[in-house]
PDB file of C-alpha atoms in Angstrom:
ATOM      1  CA  MET M   1     263.324  16.178  50.393  1.00 38.00           C
ATOM      2  CA  LEU M   2     262.978  18.087  53.825  1.00 41.00           C
ATOM      3  CA  LEU M   3     265.900  18.596  56.553  1.00 42.00           C
ATOM      4  CA  PHE M   4     265.016  19.173  60.028  1.00 42.00           C
ATOM      5  CA  GLY M   5     268.486  21.512  60.482  1.00 44.00           C
ATOM      6  CA  CYS M   6     268.885  21.892  64.488  1.00 44.00           C
ATOM      7  CA  ILE M   7     271.682  24.508  66.082  1.00 44.00           C
ATOM      8  CA  SER M   8     270.352  23.164  69.746  1.00 45.00           C
ATOM      9  CA  ARG M   9     273.502  21.310  70.918  1.00 43.00           C
ATOM     10  CA  TYR M  10     274.784  25.500  70.521  1.00 43.00           C
ATOM     11  CA  LEU M  11     272.206  25.902  73.549  1.00 44.00           C
ATOM     12  CA  LEU M  12     272.738  22.813  75.683  1.00 45.00           C
ATOM     13  CA  SER M  13     275.820  24.060  77.730  1.00 44.00           C
ATOM     14  CA  PHE M  14     274.885  27.140  79.575  1.00 46.00           C
ATOM     15  CA  ARG M  15     271.002  27.057  79.772  1.00 51.00           C
ATOM     16  CA  LEU M  16     269.125  28.114  82.738  1.00 53.00           C
ATOM     17  CA  ARG M  17     266.854  25.564  83.428  1.00 58.00           C
ATOM     18  CA  ASN M  18     266.586  26.028  87.228  1.00 60.00           C
ATOM     19  CA  THR M  19     263.036  25.549  87.567  1.00 67.00           C
ATOM     20  CA  LEU M  20     262.640  22.094  86.077  1.00 75.00           C
ATOM     21  CA  SER M  21     260.635  19.382  88.449  1.00 83.00           C
ATOM     22  CA  LYS M  22     262.623  17.337  90.698  1.00 86.00           C
ATOM     23  CA  SER M  23     261.793  13.736  91.875  1.00 86.00           C
ATOM     24  CA  VAL M  24     262.320  12.145  94.726  1.00 88.00           C
ATOM     25  CA  ILE M  25     261.418   8.740  96.152  1.00 88.00           C
ATOM     26  CA  ILE M  26     260.380   8.986  99.941  1.00 89.00           C
ATOM     27  CA  SER M  27     259.319   5.882 102.518  1.00 88.00           C
ATOM     28  CA  SER M  28     258.106   7.503 105.631  1.00 89.00           C
ATOM     29  CA  PRO M  29     255.369   9.875 106.367  1.00 88.00           C
ATOM     30  CA  ASN M  30     257.963  12.549 108.069  1.00 91.00           C
ATOM     31  CA  GLU M  31     259.633  12.797 104.330  1.00 90.00           C
ATOM     32  CA  LEU M  32     256.424  13.843 102.978  1.00 90.00           C
ATOM     33  CA  ILE M  33     255.582  16.350 105.715  1.00 91.00           C
ATOM     34  CA  GLU M  34     258.932  17.971 105.697  1.00 93.00           C
ATOM     35  CA  PHE M  35     258.392  18.562 101.608  1.00 91.00           C
ATOM     36  CA  ASP M  36     254.380  19.612 102.437  1.00 91.00           C
ATOM     37  CA  ASN M  37     256.007  22.399 105.320  1.00 93.00           C
ATOM     38  CA  ASN M  38     258.746  23.380 103.261  1.00 92.00           C
ATOM     39  CA  LYS M  39     258.135  26.828 101.476  1.00 88.00           C
ATOM     40  CA  SER M  40     260.151  27.202  98.878  1.00 86.00           C
ATOM     41  CA  ILE M  41     258.463  24.542  96.747  1.00 89.00           C
ATOM     42  CA  GLU M  42     255.703  23.239  95.240  1.00 89.00           C
ATOM     43  CA  ILE M  43     254.289  19.761  95.371  1.00 91.00           C
ATOM     44  CA  GLN M  44     253.215  18.405  91.948  1.00 91.00           C
ATOM     45  CA  SER M  45     252.720  15.206  92.638  1.00 89.00           C
ATOM     46  CA  VAL M  46     252.621  12.417  95.283  1.00 90.00           C
ATOM     47  CA  ASP M  47     252.592   8.737  93.281  1.00 88.00           C
ATOM     48  CA  LYS M  48     252.347   5.531  95.201  1.00 86.00           C
ATOM     49  CA  LEU M  49     255.217   3.542  93.638  1.00 85.00           C
ATOM     50  CA  THR M  50     254.649   0.583  96.713  1.00 86.00           C
ATOM     51  CA  ASP M  51     253.055   0.364  99.236  1.00 86.00           C
ATOM     52  CA  ASN M  52     256.097   1.656 101.383  1.00 87.00           C
ATOM     53  CA  THR M  53     257.463   4.444  98.988  1.00 87.00           C
ATOM     54  CA  ALA M  54     255.981   7.031  96.751  1.00 88.00           C
ATOM     55  CA  LEU M  55     257.089   9.481  94.133  1.00 88.00           C
ATOM     56  CA  LEU M  56     257.507  12.877  94.659  1.00 90.00           C
ATOM     57  CA  THR M  57     257.259  15.693  92.094  1.00 90.00           C
ATOM     58  CA  TYR M  58     258.530  19.079  93.423  1.00 91.00           C
ATOM     59  CA  LYS M  59     259.659  22.381  91.459  1.00 88.00           C
ATOM     60  CA  PRO M  60     260.743  25.714  93.444  1.00 82.00           C
ATOM     61  CA  LYS M  61     258.503  28.213  93.793  1.00 82.00           C
ATOM     62  CA  GLU M  62     259.993  31.328  91.497  1.00 74.00           C
ATOM     63  CA  GLU M  63     260.487  34.125  94.667  1.00 71.00           C
ATOM     64  CA  PHE M  64     262.987  31.006  96.136  1.00 59.00           C
ATOM     65  CA  ILE M  65     264.859  30.018  92.399  1.00 62.00           C
ATOM     66  CA  ILE M  66     268.698  29.312  93.778  1.00 70.00           C
ATOM     67  CA  GLU M  67     271.081  29.328  91.143  1.00 72.00           C
ATOM     68  CA  HIS M  68     273.641  26.070  90.773  1.00 74.00           C
ATOM     69  CA  ASP M  69     276.866  26.639  90.121  1.00 77.00           C
ATOM     70  CA  THR M  70     277.443  25.783  86.545  1.00 78.00           C
ATOM     71  CA  SER M  71     274.690  28.367  84.933  1.00 78.00           C
ATOM     72  CA  ASN M  72     276.024  31.907  84.187  1.00 81.00           C
ATOM     73  CA  ILE M  73     273.477  34.645  82.599  1.00 80.00           C
ATOM     74  CA  VAL M  74     276.359  36.171  80.443  1.00 85.00           C
ATOM     75  CA  ILE M  75     277.368  32.732  78.755  1.00 84.00           C
ATOM     76  CA  SER M  76     273.775  32.025  78.323  1.00 82.00           C
ATOM     77  CA  LEU M  77     272.633  35.331  76.896  1.00 86.00           C
ATOM     78  CA  TRP M  78     275.710  34.806  74.276  1.00 87.00           C
ATOM     79  CA  THR M  79     275.530  31.676  73.532  1.00 83.00           C
ATOM     80  CA  THR M  80     271.496  31.792  72.909  1.00 84.00           C
ATOM     81  CA  SER M  81     271.847  34.926  70.365  1.00 87.00           C
ATOM     82  CA  ALA M  82     274.872  33.414  68.483  1.00 86.00           C
ATOM     83  CA  ALA M  83     272.583  30.718  67.878  1.00 84.00           C
ATOM     84  CA  ARG M  84     269.828  32.530  66.550  1.00 87.00           C
ATOM     85  CA  ILE M  85     271.725  34.773  64.735  1.00 89.00           C
ATOM     86  CA  ARG M  86     273.437  31.870  63.228  1.00 87.00           C
ATOM     87  CA  LEU M  87     270.092  30.140  62.971  1.00 88.00           C
ATOM     88  CA  LEU M  88     268.648  32.746  61.276  1.00 90.00           C
ATOM     89  CA  LYS M  89     270.871  33.010  58.698  1.00 91.00           C
ATOM     90  CA  ALA M  90     270.352  29.215  57.599  1.00 89.00           C
ATOM     91  CA  MET M  91     266.563  30.606  57.592  1.00 90.00           C
ATOM     92  CA  GLN M  92     267.710  33.520  54.822  1.00 92.00           C
ATOM     93  CA  LYS M  93     269.845  31.463  53.005  1.00 91.00           C
ATOM     94  CA  VAL M  94     266.795  28.953  52.174  1.00 89.00           C
ATOM     95  CA  ALA M  95     264.702  31.875  51.624  1.00 89.00           C
ATOM     96  CA  GLY M  96     266.614  33.339  49.099  1.00 89.00           C
ATOM     97  CA  ARG M  97     266.803  30.358  47.028  1.00 87.00           C
ATOM     98  CA  PHE M  98     263.998  29.931  44.371  1.00 85.00           C
ATOM     99  CA  ASP M  99     264.031  26.219  44.549  1.00 86.00           C
ATOM    100  CA  CYS M 100     263.773  25.891  48.771  1.00 87.00           C
ATOM    101  CA  ASN M 101     260.692  26.838  50.812  1.00 86.00           C
ATOM    102  CA  LEU M 102     261.086  26.959  54.368  1.00 85.00           C
ATOM    103  CA  LEU M 103     258.228  25.315  55.998  1.00 83.00           C
ATOM    104  CA  TYR M 104     259.274  25.876  59.302  1.00 82.00           C
ATOM    105  CA  GLY M 105     261.160  27.170  62.189  1.00 81.00           C
ATOM    106  CA  ASP M 106     261.320  28.234  65.714  1.00 79.00           C
ATOM    107  CA  THR M 107     264.026  28.909  67.967  1.00 76.00           C
ATOM    108  CA  ASP M 108     266.713  25.931  67.689  1.00 77.00           C
ATOM    109  CA  SER M 109     265.066  24.251  64.179  1.00 80.00           C
ATOM    110  CA  ILE M 110     264.178  24.567  60.957  1.00 83.00           C
ATOM    111  CA  LEU M 111     262.172  22.285  58.450  1.00 83.00           C
ATOM    112  CA  PHE M 112     262.852  23.421  54.604  1.00 84.00           C
ATOM    113  CA  SER M 113     261.747  21.445  51.693  1.00 83.00           C
ATOM    114  CA  TYR M 114     264.473  21.631  48.231  1.00 83.00           C
ATOM    115  CA  PRO M 115     264.264  19.370  45.092  1.00 84.00           C
ATOM    116  CA  LYS M 116     265.690  15.955  45.305  1.00 80.00           C
ATOM    117  CA  ASN M 117     268.203  16.016  42.345  1.00 85.00           C
ATOM    118  CA  MET M 118     270.014  19.551  44.245  1.00 84.00           C
ATOM    119  CA  GLU M 119     272.245  18.774  46.855  1.00 84.00           C
ATOM    120  CA  CYS M 120     271.127  20.449  50.011  1.00 83.00           C
ATOM    121  CA  PRO M 121     271.673  24.575  50.753  1.00 86.00           C
ATOM    122  CA  LEU M 122     272.857  23.650  54.061  1.00 86.00           C
ATOM    123  CA  GLN M 123     275.887  22.563  55.423  1.00 86.00           C
ATOM    124  CA  THR M 124     276.074  20.039  58.711  1.00 83.00           C
ATOM    125  CA  GLY M 125     278.794  19.201  60.571  1.00 83.00           C
ATOM    126  CA  PRO M 126     279.267  17.167  63.915  1.00 83.00           C
ATOM    127  CA  HIS M 127     280.940  20.454  66.079  1.00 81.00           C
ATOM    128  CA  LEU M 128     279.387  22.550  68.825  1.00 75.00           C
ATOM    129  CA  GLY M 129     277.205  25.305  66.621  1.00 73.00           C
ATOM    130  CA  ASP M 130     276.519  22.882  63.556  1.00 80.00           C
ATOM    131  CA  LEU M 131     273.828  22.242  61.715  1.00 81.00           C
ATOM    132  CA  ALA M 132     272.495  18.617  62.527  1.00 81.00           C
ATOM    133  CA  ARG M 133     270.596  16.728  60.294  1.00 79.00           C
ATOM    134  CA  GLU M 134     267.716  14.993  62.818  1.00 75.00           C
ATOM    135  CA  TYR M 135     266.638  12.432  60.643  1.00 69.00           C
ATOM    136  CA  ALA M 136     269.225  11.786  57.923  1.00 68.00           C
ATOM    137  CA  GLY M 137     268.316   9.141  55.625  1.00 68.00           C
ATOM    138  CA  SER M 138     264.734   9.554  55.309  1.00 70.00           C
ATOM    139  CA  GLU M 139     262.417  11.405  53.490  1.00 74.00           C
ATOM    140  CA  ILE M 140     259.404  13.665  54.991  1.00 75.00           C
ATOM    141  CA  LYS M 141     256.508  12.654  52.853  1.00 76.00           C
ATOM    142  CA  GLU M 142     253.879  14.992  54.952  1.00 76.00           C
ATOM    143  CA  TYR M 143     253.462  17.633  56.945  1.00 76.00           C
ATOM    144  CA  VAL M 144     251.443  19.549  59.315  1.00 76.00           C
ATOM    145  CA  GLY M 145     252.389  22.736  61.670  1.00 74.00           C
ATOM    146  CA  GLY M 146     250.748  23.597  63.917  1.00 69.00           C
ATOM    147  CA  ALA M 147     252.469  26.423  66.176  1.00 67.00           C
ATOM    148  CA  CYS M 148     255.397  26.779  67.134  1.00 69.00           C
ATOM    149  CA  LYS M 149     257.157  23.535  68.794  1.00 66.00           C
ATOM    150  CA  ALA M 150     253.544  21.617  67.429  1.00 68.00           C
ATOM    151  CA  LEU M 151     254.270  19.717  64.631  1.00 69.00           C
ATOM    152  CA  ILE M 152     253.687  16.438  63.277  1.00 70.00           C
ATOM    153  CA  TYR M 153     255.047  14.878  60.014  1.00 70.00           C
ATOM    154  CA  VAL M 154     254.939  10.977  57.856  1.00 70.00           C
ATOM    155  CA  ASN M 155     258.388  10.397  57.154  1.00 70.00           C
ATOM    156  CA  LYS M 156     259.018   6.965  54.053  1.00 69.00           C
ATOM    157  CA  PRO M 157     257.883   4.970  54.304  1.00 60.00           C
ATOM    158  CA  SER M 158     254.824   5.856  56.704  1.00 54.00           C
ATOM    159  CA  LYS M 159     256.316   6.174  59.548  1.00 56.00           C
ATOM    160  CA  LEU M 160     254.055   9.041  61.665  1.00 55.00           C
ATOM    161  CA  ASN M 161     256.583  11.728  64.203  1.00 55.00           C
ATOM    162  CA  CYS M 162     254.755  13.476  66.384  1.00 51.00           C
ATOM    163  CA  ASN M 163     256.928  17.029  68.648  1.00 48.00           C
ATOM    164  CA  ILE M 164     253.736  17.989  71.092  1.00 38.00           C
ATOM    165  CA  CYS M 165     251.361  16.093  69.736  1.00 39.00           C
ATOM    166  CA  LYS M 166     249.675  16.151  72.576  1.00 37.00           C
ATOM    167  CA  LEU M 167     248.318  19.587  71.649  1.00 38.00           C
ATOM    168  CA  ILE M 168     246.479  18.349  68.968  1.00 39.00           C
ATOM    169  CA  PHE M 169     244.973  15.801  70.551  1.00 41.00           C
ATOM    170  CA  ALA M 170     243.616  17.439  73.877  1.00 39.00           C
ATOM    171  CA  HIS M 171     241.582  19.067  71.117  1.00 40.00           C
ATOM    172  CA  HIS M 172     240.304  15.710  70.681  1.00 40.00           C
ATOM    173  CA  LYS M 173     240.959  16.159  66.812  1.00 44.00           C
ATOM    174  CA  ILE M 174     242.672  13.388  64.111  1.00 45.00           C
ATOM    175  CA  ILE M 175     244.606  14.043  61.306  1.00 46.00           C
ATOM    176  CA  PHE M 176     244.076  12.514  58.140  1.00 45.00           C
ATOM    177  CA  PHE M 177     247.223  12.643  56.306  1.00 46.00           C
ATOM    178  CA  SER M 178     246.040  11.168  52.983  1.00 47.00           C
ATOM    179  CA  SER M 179     243.075  13.580  52.451  1.00 44.00           C
ATOM    180  CA  ASN M 180     244.772  16.166  54.540  1.00 45.00           C
ATOM    181  CA  ARG M 181     241.734  17.166  56.610  1.00 44.00           C
ATOM    182  CA  ILE M 182     241.544  17.750  60.072  1.00 44.00           C
ATOM    183  CA  ILE M 183     238.518  16.666  62.130  1.00 40.00           C
TER     184      ILE M 183
END
């Protein structure tokens, strides 16, 4: 049986995510000109919604990033490092057992296998910083890992789940799980 554990709850509170794209609905050419003349932002797309409205997507240019009131670099660094240390300890616990296999790990999750007749070697919980079973009650039958955050797996009963599947499909690759071939 496979478990996908995650400490991402630990990381969500104080992340510094000020460079994410923002969207606004505009209804006049003057608004579009105003955004276009703003040197602190980079327009990513303008999509027509109706004859009179458009969805404008933009992000701040890096030299003009303005911190928001809830960001705190010290708290962010501490929570990120504490979460990674806890995840490392979980990975070491799994890798140290002869009957478990660590299949995948990144900054906020691990994927590992253990025998069906054995209890899961890691404890889960509902609290901040606890491990959580991402797919409780399901069994992962097949798994392909391409890179960090690029994995595909099949749950029982035959349910394909993709995490960054576009990475593989962007290169026109087709994965056949039953034959373990990538074409």
